[in-house]
């Protein structure tokens, strides 16, 4: 209690001390995070909904080649890659809530593009152009919504919990993609491309209406660092992430071909094991990064991922491959948040959006080149070799992270680039 004396009779009035808000932990913390990252869930749901529909629609219904069907899907990923640094910079300047709303508006407009493409179906080239435009807008929208929701979540719960925010973002991403694909097929069967487009627009609009009344967090004031300086502070962490992402890339892209080459069944179940291990590890170890430190967690994860990839590459029986896929999912699960925590803290608060976006670009690029390069290796040396090669790349990530941990603070990228 605080004593307050009056000026007249020297009486003492006991005033209650201000009560600090209880520390966030457990369920309350997770609920606050989920209340923000659900907007990223909505953006990824709009990605998942057309994912299993558009390739077949372009190839079968519109009569275009498989090249054009693949290009329509890839346009979204290229747009995400190119726009992600801009999303981070605008989040630093305007605040993350505005960026999330802008991103969700892009998701809405992508559905509108699909709707226009359906209306213009009598003119195939115009319809294809409208589909492509919708995919580009979706890619930009996702980069804004994804980057903004992470920074918004950090602003709500504090930078101490940035690892948990990033982890939950990954969980909702996988959940939305897993739900979106079968739901999109159902929507297409119900109402054709028009039904799919209206569903995408409805999801995005509902998320926008939920986001608008939410309190925003202020953008950090201060002179932002130029992009080159931000890149200089995060690129080594990004390189470690890129190398480790090769393991995820070869599992997601080539595990079906691996099982076919071995004459085994169960490739789909192996992918399910990967997803369960990925999400389960993030749920089971929410405080691991805070307790052990980002670099330590990353090195442990690299070790687990390496063992998993080696098991897949040398598997003589299906159970060995399944255990390997499970371990790879467990290992890769915490790599992004573990290194991301260190990367984001390497810059001032007013540059954390740019740092997160720049760091994420390394994974985008890695996943973009892993498929073609691994395909060349597979053609030359066989499918199992790509998993052994990926294990070698993850080993390089482990050594790089170990060197980062052993280097003195003055030699770390954040210090070296600030001079």
PDB file of C-alpha atoms in Angstrom, residues 100-394:
ATOM      1  CA  UNK A 100      -1.751  -8.334 -41.928  1.00  0.00           C
ATOM      2  CA  UNK A 101      -4.913  -6.596 -43.149  1.00  0.00           C
ATOM      3  CA  UNK A 102      -3.219  -5.658 -46.439  1.00  0.00           C
ATOM      4  CA  UNK A 103      -2.130  -9.274 -46.847  1.00  0.00           C
ATOM      5  CA  UNK A 104      -5.613 -10.625 -46.186  1.00  0.00           C
ATOM      6  CA  UNK A 105      -6.990  -8.157 -48.727  1.00  0.00           C
ATOM      7  CA  UNK A 106      -4.563  -9.697 -51.220  1.00  0.00           C
ATOM      8  CA  UNK A 107      -5.917 -13.152 -50.369  1.00  0.00           C
ATOM      9  CA  UNK A 108      -9.444 -11.835 -50.966  1.00  0.00           C
ATOM     10  CA  UNK A 109      -8.456 -10.336 -54.320  1.00  0.00           C
ATOM     11  CA  UNK A 110      -6.894 -13.634 -55.378  1.00  0.00           C
ATOM     12  CA  UNK A 111     -10.284 -15.289 -54.952  1.00  0.00           C
ATOM     13  CA  UNK A 112     -11.830 -12.460 -56.953  1.00  0.00           C
ATOM     14  CA  UNK A 113      -9.306 -13.198 -59.696  1.00  0.00           C
ATOM     15  CA  UNK A 114     -10.416 -16.842 -59.758  1.00  0.00           C
ATOM     16  CA  UNK A 115     -14.032 -15.677 -59.982  1.00  0.00           C
ATOM     17  CA  UNK A 116     -13.235 -13.437 -62.956  1.00  0.00           C
ATOM     18  CA  UNK A 117     -11.329 -16.309 -64.574  1.00  0.00           C
ATOM     19  CA  UNK A 118     -14.423 -18.479 -64.285  1.00  0.00           C
ATOM     20  CA  UNK A 119     -16.580 -15.740 -65.814  1.00  0.00           C
ATOM     21  CA  UNK A 120     -14.076 -15.411 -68.690  1.00  0.00           C
ATOM     22  CA  UNK A 121     -13.827 -19.179 -69.256  1.00  0.00           C
ATOM     23  CA  UNK A 122     -15.077 -18.750 -72.839  1.00  0.00           C
ATOM     24  CA  UNK A 123     -11.785 -16.946 -73.593  1.00  0.00           C
ATOM     25  CA  UNK A 124      -9.076 -19.357 -72.348  1.00  0.00           C
ATOM     26  CA  UNK A 125      -6.085 -17.008 -72.622  1.00  0.00           C
ATOM     27  CA  UNK A 126      -7.859 -14.222 -70.732  1.00  0.00           C
ATOM     28  CA  UNK A 127      -9.031 -16.729 -68.141  1.00  0.00           C
ATOM     29  CA  UNK A 128      -5.479 -18.061 -67.720  1.00  0.00           C
ATOM     30  CA  UNK A 129      -4.145 -14.520 -67.367  1.00  0.00           C
ATOM     31  CA  UNK A 130      -6.690 -13.759 -64.639  1.00  0.00           C
ATOM     32  CA  UNK A 131      -5.781 -16.967 -62.811  1.00  0.00           C
ATOM     33  CA  UNK A 132      -2.112 -16.017 -62.975  1.00  0.00           C
ATOM     34  CA  UNK A 133      -2.867 -12.514 -61.704  1.00  0.00           C
ATOM     35  CA  UNK A 134      -4.803 -13.991 -58.803  1.00  0.00           C
ATOM     36  CA  UNK A 135      -1.868 -16.261 -57.935  1.00  0.00           C
ATOM     37  CA  UNK A 136       0.597 -13.355 -57.963  1.00  0.00           C
ATOM     38  CA  UNK A 137      -1.656 -11.291 -55.695  1.00  0.00           C
ATOM     39  CA  UNK A 138      -2.028 -14.301 -53.388  1.00  0.00           C
ATOM     40  CA  UNK A 139       1.746 -14.661 -53.126  1.00  0.00           C
ATOM     41  CA  UNK A 140       2.127 -11.011 -52.156  1.00  0.00           C
ATOM     42  CA  UNK A 141      -0.764 -11.285 -49.710  1.00  0.00           C
ATOM     43  CA  UNK A 142       0.728 -14.335 -48.012  1.00  0.00           C
ATOM     44  CA  UNK A 143       4.119 -12.709 -47.508  1.00  0.00           C
ATOM     45  CA  UNK A 144       2.447  -9.690 -45.906  1.00  0.00           C
ATOM     46  CA  UNK A 145       0.030 -11.703 -43.756  1.00  0.00           C
ATOM     47  CA  UNK A 146       2.674 -14.209 -42.658  1.00  0.00           C
ATOM     48  CA  UNK A 147       5.359 -11.677 -41.753  1.00  0.00           C
ATOM     49  CA  UNK A 148       2.865  -9.297 -40.173  1.00  0.00           C
ATOM     50  CA  UNK A 149       1.163 -11.925 -38.019  1.00  0.00           C
ATOM     51  CA  UNK A 150       4.486 -13.068 -36.561  1.00  0.00           C
ATOM     52  CA  UNK A 151       5.496  -9.519 -35.644  1.00  0.00           C
ATOM     53  CA  UNK A 152       2.008  -8.731 -34.355  1.00  0.00           C
ATOM     54  CA  UNK A 153       2.160 -11.788 -32.127  1.00  0.00           C
ATOM     55  CA  UNK A 154       5.569 -10.758 -30.810  1.00  0.00           C
ATOM     56  CA  UNK A 155       4.222  -7.271 -30.118  1.00  0.00           C
ATOM     57  CA  UNK A 156       1.323  -8.733 -28.124  1.00  0.00           C
ATOM     58  CA  UNK A 157       3.230 -11.235 -25.951  1.00  0.00           C
ATOM     59  CA  UNK A 158       6.707  -9.690 -25.914  1.00  0.00           C
ATOM     60  CA  UNK A 159      10.022 -10.518 -27.554  1.00  0.00           C
ATOM     61  CA  UNK A 160      10.799 -13.082 -24.838  1.00  0.00           C
ATOM     62  CA  UNK A 161       8.307 -15.408 -26.530  1.00  0.00           C
ATOM     63  CA  UNK A 162       9.330 -14.828 -30.149  1.00  0.00           C
ATOM     64  CA  UNK A 163      10.357 -18.468 -30.551  1.00  0.00           C
ATOM     65  CA  UNK A 164       6.939 -19.665 -29.443  1.00  0.00           C
ATOM     66  CA  UNK A 165       5.207 -17.205 -31.790  1.00  0.00           C
ATOM     67  CA  UNK A 166       7.249 -18.467 -34.744  1.00  0.00           C
ATOM     68  CA  UNK A 167       6.527 -22.066 -33.722  1.00  0.00           C
ATOM     69  CA  UNK A 168       2.783 -21.482 -33.592  1.00  0.00           C
ATOM     70  CA  UNK A 169       2.931 -19.785 -36.981  1.00  0.00           C
ATOM     71  CA  UNK A 170       4.445 -22.948 -38.398  1.00  0.00           C
ATOM     72  CA  UNK A 171       1.813 -25.126 -36.750  1.00  0.00           C
ATOM     73  CA  UNK A 172      -1.091 -23.146 -38.180  1.00  0.00           C
ATOM     74  CA  UNK A 173       0.614 -23.109 -41.575  1.00  0.00           C
ATOM     75  CA  UNK A 174       0.738 -26.897 -41.719  1.00  0.00           C
ATOM     76  CA  UNK A 175      -2.777 -27.178 -40.339  1.00  0.00           C
ATOM     77  CA  UNK A 176      -4.206 -24.770 -42.901  1.00  0.00           C
ATOM     78  CA  UNK A 177      -2.483 -26.472 -45.823  1.00  0.00           C
ATOM     79  CA  UNK A 178      -3.619 -29.905 -44.630  1.00  0.00           C
ATOM     80  CA  UNK A 179      -7.228 -28.706 -44.272  1.00  0.00           C
ATOM     81  CA  UNK A 180      -7.277 -26.533 -47.366  1.00  0.00           C
ATOM     82  CA  UNK A 181      -6.490 -29.093 -50.057  1.00  0.00           C
ATOM     83  CA  UNK A 182      -9.355 -31.556 -49.371  1.00  0.00           C
ATOM     84  CA  UNK A 183     -11.739 -28.711 -48.543  1.00  0.00           C
ATOM     85  CA  UNK A 184     -10.899 -27.060 -51.862  1.00  0.00           C
ATOM     86  CA  UNK A 185     -11.674 -30.275 -53.731  1.00  0.00           C
ATOM     87  CA  UNK A 186     -15.071 -30.420 -52.020  1.00  0.00           C
ATOM     88  CA  UNK A 187     -15.799 -26.774 -52.865  1.00  0.00           C
ATOM     89  CA  UNK A 188     -14.875 -27.373 -56.506  1.00  0.00           C
ATOM     90  CA  UNK A 189     -17.086 -30.461 -56.666  1.00  0.00           C
ATOM     91  CA  UNK A 190     -19.937 -28.412 -55.163  1.00  0.00           C
ATOM     92  CA  UNK A 191     -19.722 -25.229 -57.197  1.00  0.00           C
ATOM     93  CA  UNK A 192     -16.897 -25.457 -59.701  1.00  0.00           C
ATOM     94  CA  UNK A 193     -14.255 -22.755 -59.865  1.00  0.00           C
ATOM     95  CA  UNK A 194     -16.874 -20.198 -58.846  1.00  0.00           C
ATOM     96  CA  UNK A 195     -17.605 -22.111 -55.633  1.00  0.00           C
ATOM     97  CA  UNK A 196     -13.889 -22.340 -54.877  1.00  0.00           C
ATOM     98  CA  UNK A 197     -13.403 -18.619 -55.539  1.00  0.00           C
ATOM     99  CA  UNK A 198     -16.281 -17.639 -53.268  1.00  0.00           C
ATOM    100  CA  UNK A 199     -14.897 -19.843 -50.491  1.00  0.00           C
ATOM    101  CA  UNK A 200     -11.468 -18.198 -50.766  1.00  0.00           C
ATOM    102  CA  UNK A 201     -13.060 -14.748 -50.689  1.00  0.00           C
ATOM    103  CA  UNK A 202     -15.249 -15.711 -47.731  1.00  0.00           C
ATOM    104  CA  UNK A 203     -12.316 -16.995 -45.663  1.00  0.00           C
ATOM    105  CA  UNK A 204     -10.272 -13.858 -46.348  1.00  0.00           C
ATOM    106  CA  UNK A 205     -13.184 -11.489 -45.691  1.00  0.00           C
ATOM    107  CA  UNK A 206     -14.031 -13.204 -42.401  1.00  0.00           C
ATOM    108  CA  UNK A 207     -10.407 -12.880 -41.278  1.00  0.00           C
ATOM    109  CA  UNK A 208     -10.318  -9.193 -42.270  1.00  0.00           C
ATOM    110  CA  UNK A 209     -13.455  -8.496 -40.235  1.00  0.00           C
ATOM    111  CA  UNK A 210     -11.890 -10.241 -37.234  1.00  0.00           C
ATOM    112  CA  UNK A 211      -8.604  -8.359 -37.595  1.00  0.00           C
ATOM    113  CA  UNK A 212      -9.930  -4.809 -37.979  1.00  0.00           C
ATOM    114  CA  UNK A 213     -11.298  -4.340 -34.422  1.00  0.00           C
ATOM    115  CA  UNK A 214      -8.246  -5.923 -32.784  1.00  0.00           C
ATOM    116  CA  UNK A 215      -5.892  -3.515 -30.973  1.00  0.00           C
ATOM    117  CA  UNK A 216      -2.743  -2.825 -32.921  1.00  0.00           C
ATOM    118  CA  UNK A 217       0.809  -2.649 -31.641  1.00  0.00           C
ATOM    119  CA  UNK A 218       2.824   0.444 -32.376  1.00  0.00           C
ATOM    120  CA  UNK A 219       5.518   0.406 -34.984  1.00  0.00           C
ATOM    121  CA  UNK A 220       8.948   0.797 -33.417  1.00  0.00           C
ATOM    122  CA  UNK A 221      10.329   4.279 -33.815  1.00  0.00           C
ATOM    123  CA  UNK A 222      13.877   4.838 -34.883  1.00  0.00           C
ATOM    124  CA  UNK A 223      15.923   5.101 -38.025  1.00  0.00           C
ATOM    125  CA  UNK A 224      15.753   1.774 -39.870  1.00  0.00           C
ATOM    126  CA  UNK A 225      18.903   0.110 -41.091  1.00  0.00           C
ATOM    127  CA  UNK A 226      19.341  -0.201 -44.854  1.00  0.00           C
ATOM    128  CA  UNK A 227      18.613  -3.603 -46.349  1.00  0.00           C
ATOM    129  CA  UNK A 228      22.302  -4.338 -46.872  1.00  0.00           C
ATOM    130  CA  UNK A 229      22.991  -3.876 -43.167  1.00  0.00           C
ATOM    131  CA  UNK A 230      20.058  -6.103 -42.189  1.00  0.00           C
ATOM    132  CA  UNK A 231      21.234  -8.771 -44.618  1.00  0.00           C
ATOM    133  CA  UNK A 232      24.725  -8.567 -43.149  1.00  0.00           C
ATOM    134  CA  UNK A 233      23.361  -9.301 -39.693  1.00  0.00           C
ATOM    135  CA  UNK A 234      21.157 -12.274 -40.561  1.00  0.00           C
ATOM    136  CA  UNK A 235      22.716 -13.965 -43.585  1.00  0.00           C
ATOM    137  CA  UNK A 236      24.736 -16.577 -41.692  1.00  0.00           C
ATOM    138  CA  UNK A 237      21.649 -17.700 -39.791  1.00  0.00           C
ATOM    139  CA  UNK A 238      19.776 -17.708 -43.082  1.00  0.00           C
ATOM    140  CA  UNK A 239      22.464 -19.864 -44.694  1.00  0.00           C
ATOM    141  CA  UNK A 240      22.186 -22.415 -41.879  1.00  0.00           C
ATOM    142  CA  UNK A 241      18.413 -22.434 -42.374  1.00  0.00           C
ATOM    143  CA  UNK A 242      18.788 -22.852 -46.142  1.00  0.00           C
ATOM    144  CA  UNK A 243      21.134 -25.823 -45.755  1.00  0.00           C
ATOM    145  CA  UNK A 244      18.841 -27.509 -43.233  1.00  0.00           C
ATOM    146  CA  UNK A 245      15.782 -26.905 -45.413  1.00  0.00           C
ATOM    147  CA  UNK A 246      17.226 -29.252 -48.033  1.00  0.00           C
ATOM    148  CA  UNK A 247      16.236 -32.174 -45.804  1.00  0.00           C
ATOM    149  CA  UNK A 248      12.642 -31.033 -45.722  1.00  0.00           C
ATOM    150  CA  UNK A 249      12.697 -30.387 -49.458  1.00  0.00           C
ATOM    151  CA  UNK A 250      13.833 -33.877 -50.464  1.00  0.00           C
ATOM    152  CA  UNK A 251      11.353 -35.540 -48.096  1.00  0.00           C
ATOM    153  CA  UNK A 252       8.393 -33.498 -49.331  1.00  0.00           C
ATOM    154  CA  UNK A 253       9.282 -33.727 -53.024  1.00  0.00           C
ATOM    155  CA  UNK A 254      10.854 -37.139 -53.570  1.00  0.00           C
ATOM    156  CA  UNK A 255       9.691 -39.543 -50.857  1.00  0.00           C
ATOM    157  CA  UNK A 256       7.001 -40.900 -53.194  1.00  0.00           C
ATOM    158  CA  UNK A 257       9.595 -41.602 -55.912  1.00  0.00           C
ATOM    159  CA  UNK A 258      11.871 -43.138 -53.281  1.00  0.00           C
ATOM    160  CA  UNK A 259       9.165 -45.585 -52.211  1.00  0.00           C
ATOM    161  CA  UNK A 260       8.347 -46.388 -55.842  1.00  0.00           C
ATOM    162  CA  UNK A 261      12.012 -47.077 -56.609  1.00  0.00           C
ATOM    163  CA  UNK A 262      12.167 -49.465 -53.665  1.00  0.00           C
ATOM    164  CA  UNK A 263       8.892 -51.136 -54.625  1.00  0.00           C
ATOM    165  CA  UNK A 264       7.287 -50.226 -51.296  1.00  0.00           C
ATOM    166  CA  UNK A 265       3.843 -48.955 -50.387  1.00  0.00           C
ATOM    167  CA  UNK A 266       3.132 -46.320 -47.764  1.00  0.00           C
ATOM    168  CA  UNK A 267       4.693 -43.111 -49.091  1.00  0.00           C
ATOM    169  CA  UNK A 268       1.611 -41.114 -48.100  1.00  0.00           C
ATOM    170  CA  UNK A 269       1.819 -42.493 -44.563  1.00  0.00           C
ATOM    171  CA  UNK A 270       5.481 -41.480 -44.429  1.00  0.00           C
ATOM    172  CA  UNK A 271       4.519 -37.897 -45.284  1.00  0.00           C
ATOM    173  CA  UNK A 272       1.886 -38.033 -42.558  1.00  0.00           C
ATOM    174  CA  UNK A 273       4.561 -39.175 -40.098  1.00  0.00           C
ATOM    175  CA  UNK A 274       6.714 -36.208 -41.097  1.00  0.00           C
ATOM    176  CA  UNK A 275       3.876 -33.748 -40.496  1.00  0.00           C
ATOM    177  CA  UNK A 276       2.898 -35.343 -37.173  1.00  0.00           C
ATOM    178  CA  UNK A 277       6.516 -35.261 -35.994  1.00  0.00           C
ATOM    179  CA  UNK A 278       6.920 -31.649 -37.114  1.00  0.00           C
ATOM    180  CA  UNK A 279       3.820 -30.351 -35.357  1.00  0.00           C
ATOM    181  CA  UNK A 280       4.165 -32.654 -32.348  1.00  0.00           C
ATOM    182  CA  UNK A 281       7.725 -31.546 -31.619  1.00  0.00           C
ATOM    183  CA  UNK A 282       6.714 -27.891 -31.651  1.00  0.00           C
ATOM    184  CA  UNK A 283       3.838 -28.625 -29.275  1.00  0.00           C
ATOM    185  CA  UNK A 284       5.919 -30.786 -26.915  1.00  0.00           C
ATOM    186  CA  UNK A 285       8.855 -28.389 -26.558  1.00  0.00           C
ATOM    187  CA  UNK A 286       7.382 -24.868 -26.523  1.00  0.00           C
ATOM    188  CA  UNK A 287       9.974 -23.547 -24.057  1.00  0.00           C
ATOM    189  CA  UNK A 288      13.018 -25.345 -25.407  1.00  0.00           C
ATOM    190  CA  UNK A 289      14.424 -22.317 -27.215  1.00  0.00           C
ATOM    191  CA  UNK A 290      14.052 -20.015 -24.197  1.00  0.00           C
ATOM    192  CA  UNK A 291      15.664 -22.555 -21.881  1.00  0.00           C
ATOM    193  CA  UNK A 292      18.549 -23.768 -24.030  1.00  0.00           C
ATOM    194  CA  UNK A 293      19.083 -20.896 -26.453  1.00  0.00           C
ATOM    195  CA  UNK A 294      18.396 -20.759 -30.153  1.00  0.00           C
ATOM    196  CA  UNK A 295      21.794 -21.944 -31.389  1.00  0.00           C
ATOM    197  CA  UNK A 296      21.893 -24.902 -28.982  1.00  0.00           C
ATOM    198  CA  UNK A 297      18.410 -26.032 -30.017  1.00  0.00           C
ATOM    199  CA  UNK A 298      19.328 -25.649 -33.687  1.00  0.00           C
ATOM    200  CA  UNK A 299      22.407 -27.861 -33.283  1.00  0.00           C
ATOM    201  CA  UNK A 300      20.397 -30.562 -31.491  1.00  0.00           C
ATOM    202  CA  UNK A 301      17.793 -30.419 -34.259  1.00  0.00           C
ATOM    203  CA  UNK A 302      20.456 -30.684 -36.956  1.00  0.00           C
ATOM    204  CA  UNK A 303      21.815 -33.820 -35.305  1.00  0.00           C
ATOM    205  CA  UNK A 304      18.382 -35.450 -35.232  1.00  0.00           C
ATOM    206  CA  UNK A 305      17.674 -34.428 -38.831  1.00  0.00           C
ATOM    207  CA  UNK A 306      21.006 -35.853 -40.027  1.00  0.00           C
ATOM    208  CA  UNK A 307      20.289 -39.224 -38.398  1.00  0.00           C
ATOM    209  CA  UNK A 308      16.834 -39.262 -39.983  1.00  0.00           C
ATOM    210  CA  UNK A 309      18.110 -38.502 -43.481  1.00  0.00           C
ATOM    211  CA  UNK A 310      20.867 -41.121 -43.192  1.00  0.00           C
ATOM    212  CA  UNK A 311      18.274 -43.697 -42.147  1.00  0.00           C
ATOM    213  CA  UNK A 312      16.131 -42.872 -45.177  1.00  0.00           C
ATOM    214  CA  UNK A 313      19.081 -42.936 -47.574  1.00  0.00           C
ATOM    215  CA  UNK A 314      20.343 -46.312 -46.324  1.00  0.00           C
ATOM    216  CA  UNK A 315      16.941 -47.884 -45.630  1.00  0.00           C
ATOM    217  CA  UNK A 316      16.711 -51.549 -46.579  1.00  0.00           C
ATOM    218  CA  UNK A 317      13.240 -51.988 -45.102  1.00  0.00           C
ATOM    219  CA  UNK A 318      10.162 -49.709 -45.073  1.00  0.00           C
ATOM    220  CA  UNK A 319      10.254 -49.350 -41.281  1.00  0.00           C
ATOM    221  CA  UNK A 320      13.756 -47.855 -41.479  1.00  0.00           C
ATOM    222  CA  UNK A 321      12.557 -45.240 -43.949  1.00  0.00           C
ATOM    223  CA  UNK A 322       9.544 -44.403 -41.804  1.00  0.00           C
ATOM    224  CA  UNK A 323      11.690 -43.936 -38.688  1.00  0.00           C
ATOM    225  CA  UNK A 324      14.044 -41.791 -40.754  1.00  0.00           C
ATOM    226  CA  UNK A 325      11.214 -39.605 -42.028  1.00  0.00           C
ATOM    227  CA  UNK A 326       9.868 -39.276 -38.477  1.00  0.00           C
ATOM    228  CA  UNK A 327      13.270 -38.176 -37.145  1.00  0.00           C
ATOM    229  CA  UNK A 328      13.724 -35.752 -40.044  1.00  0.00           C
ATOM    230  CA  UNK A 329      10.396 -34.124 -39.200  1.00  0.00           C
ATOM    231  CA  UNK A 330      11.334 -33.894 -35.525  1.00  0.00           C
ATOM    232  CA  UNK A 331      14.733 -32.436 -36.341  1.00  0.00           C
ATOM    233  CA  UNK A 332      13.560 -29.860 -38.840  1.00  0.00           C
ATOM    234  CA  UNK A 333      10.625 -28.777 -36.683  1.00  0.00           C
ATOM    235  CA  UNK A 334      12.432 -26.296 -34.438  1.00  0.00           C
ATOM    236  CA  UNK A 335      15.166 -25.185 -36.846  1.00  0.00           C
ATOM    237  CA  UNK A 336      13.275 -22.183 -38.204  1.00  0.00           C
ATOM    238  CA  UNK A 337      12.203 -20.705 -34.826  1.00  0.00           C
ATOM    239  CA  UNK A 338      15.523 -21.541 -33.127  1.00  0.00           C
ATOM    240  CA  UNK A 339      17.654 -19.701 -35.669  1.00  0.00           C
ATOM    241  CA  UNK A 340      14.940 -17.101 -36.244  1.00  0.00           C
ATOM    242  CA  UNK A 341      15.048 -15.969 -32.615  1.00  0.00           C
ATOM    243  CA  UNK A 342      18.768 -15.253 -32.903  1.00  0.00           C
ATOM    244  CA  UNK A 343      18.446 -13.627 -36.325  1.00  0.00           C
ATOM    245  CA  UNK A 344      15.656 -11.251 -35.294  1.00  0.00           C
ATOM    246  CA  UNK A 345      17.469 -10.234 -32.104  1.00  0.00           C
ATOM    247  CA  UNK A 346      20.537  -9.369 -34.172  1.00  0.00           C
ATOM    248  CA  UNK A 347      18.898  -6.103 -35.304  1.00  0.00           C
ATOM    249  CA  UNK A 348      17.299  -3.151 -33.483  1.00  0.00           C
ATOM    250  CA  UNK A 349      13.547  -3.399 -32.759  1.00  0.00           C
ATOM    251  CA  UNK A 350      12.673  -1.075 -35.644  1.00  0.00           C
ATOM    252  CA  UNK A 351      14.254  -3.557 -38.089  1.00  0.00           C
ATOM    253  CA  UNK A 352      12.869  -6.843 -36.795  1.00  0.00           C
ATOM    254  CA  UNK A 353      10.305  -7.121 -39.573  1.00  0.00           C
ATOM    255  CA  UNK A 354      12.960  -6.720 -42.248  1.00  0.00           C
ATOM    256  CA  UNK A 355      15.196  -9.206 -40.428  1.00  0.00           C
ATOM    257  CA  UNK A 356      12.471 -11.845 -40.178  1.00  0.00           C
ATOM    258  CA  UNK A 357      11.497 -11.417 -43.820  1.00  0.00           C
ATOM    259  CA  UNK A 358      15.109 -11.530 -45.036  1.00  0.00           C
ATOM    260  CA  UNK A 359      15.806 -14.604 -42.928  1.00  0.00           C
ATOM    261  CA  UNK A 360      12.719 -16.368 -44.311  1.00  0.00           C
ATOM    262  CA  UNK A 361      13.805 -15.684 -47.895  1.00  0.00           C
ATOM    263  CA  UNK A 362      16.708 -18.094 -47.409  1.00  0.00           C
ATOM    264  CA  UNK A 363      14.278 -20.966 -46.812  1.00  0.00           C
ATOM    265  CA  UNK A 364      12.135 -19.870 -49.763  1.00  0.00           C
ATOM    266  CA  UNK A 365      15.172 -19.931 -52.058  1.00  0.00           C
ATOM    267  CA  UNK A 366      16.411 -23.228 -50.645  1.00  0.00           C
ATOM    268  CA  UNK A 367      13.106 -24.980 -51.262  1.00  0.00           C
ATOM    269  CA  UNK A 368      12.989 -23.438 -54.735  1.00  0.00           C
ATOM    270  CA  UNK A 369      16.350 -24.867 -55.830  1.00  0.00           C
ATOM    271  CA  UNK A 370      16.282 -28.145 -53.874  1.00  0.00           C
ATOM    272  CA  UNK A 371      13.771 -29.779 -56.218  1.00  0.00           C
ATOM    273  CA  UNK A 372      15.618 -29.205 -59.522  1.00  0.00           C
ATOM    274  CA  UNK A 373      19.090 -29.893 -58.083  1.00  0.00           C
ATOM    275  CA  UNK A 374      17.976 -33.024 -56.255  1.00  0.00           C
ATOM    276  CA  UNK A 375      16.249 -34.157 -59.442  1.00  0.00           C
ATOM    277  CA  UNK A 376      19.551 -33.895 -61.337  1.00  0.00           C
ATOM    278  CA  UNK A 377      21.377 -35.835 -58.626  1.00  0.00           C
ATOM    279  CA  UNK A 378      18.631 -38.470 -58.623  1.00  0.00           C
ATOM    280  CA  UNK A 379      18.907 -38.905 -62.404  1.00  0.00           C
ATOM    281  CA  UNK A 380      22.654 -39.335 -62.150  1.00  0.00           C
ATOM    282  CA  UNK A 381      23.040 -41.400 -58.973  1.00  0.00           C
ATOM    283  CA  UNK A 382      19.638 -42.742 -57.923  1.00  0.00           C
ATOM    284  CA  UNK A 383      16.989 -41.673 -55.435  1.00  0.00           C
ATOM    285  CA  UNK A 384      18.654 -42.777 -52.144  1.00  0.00           C
ATOM    286  CA  UNK A 385      21.696 -40.602 -52.837  1.00  0.00           C
ATOM    287  CA  UNK A 386      19.690 -37.377 -52.561  1.00  0.00           C
ATOM    288  CA  UNK A 387      18.945 -38.153 -48.911  1.00  0.00           C
ATOM    289  CA  UNK A 388      22.616 -38.795 -48.189  1.00  0.00           C
ATOM    290  CA  UNK A 389      23.490 -35.538 -49.962  1.00  0.00           C
ATOM    291  CA  UNK A 390      20.854 -33.690 -47.927  1.00  0.00           C
ATOM    292  CA  UNK A 391      22.370 -35.153 -44.751  1.00  0.00           C
ATOM    293  CA  UNK A 392      25.696 -33.685 -45.866  1.00  0.00           C
ATOM    294  CA  UNK A 393      24.119 -30.244 -46.316  1.00  0.00           C
ATOM    295  CA  UNK A 394      22.531 -30.403 -42.858  1.00  0.00           C
TER     296      UNK A 394
END
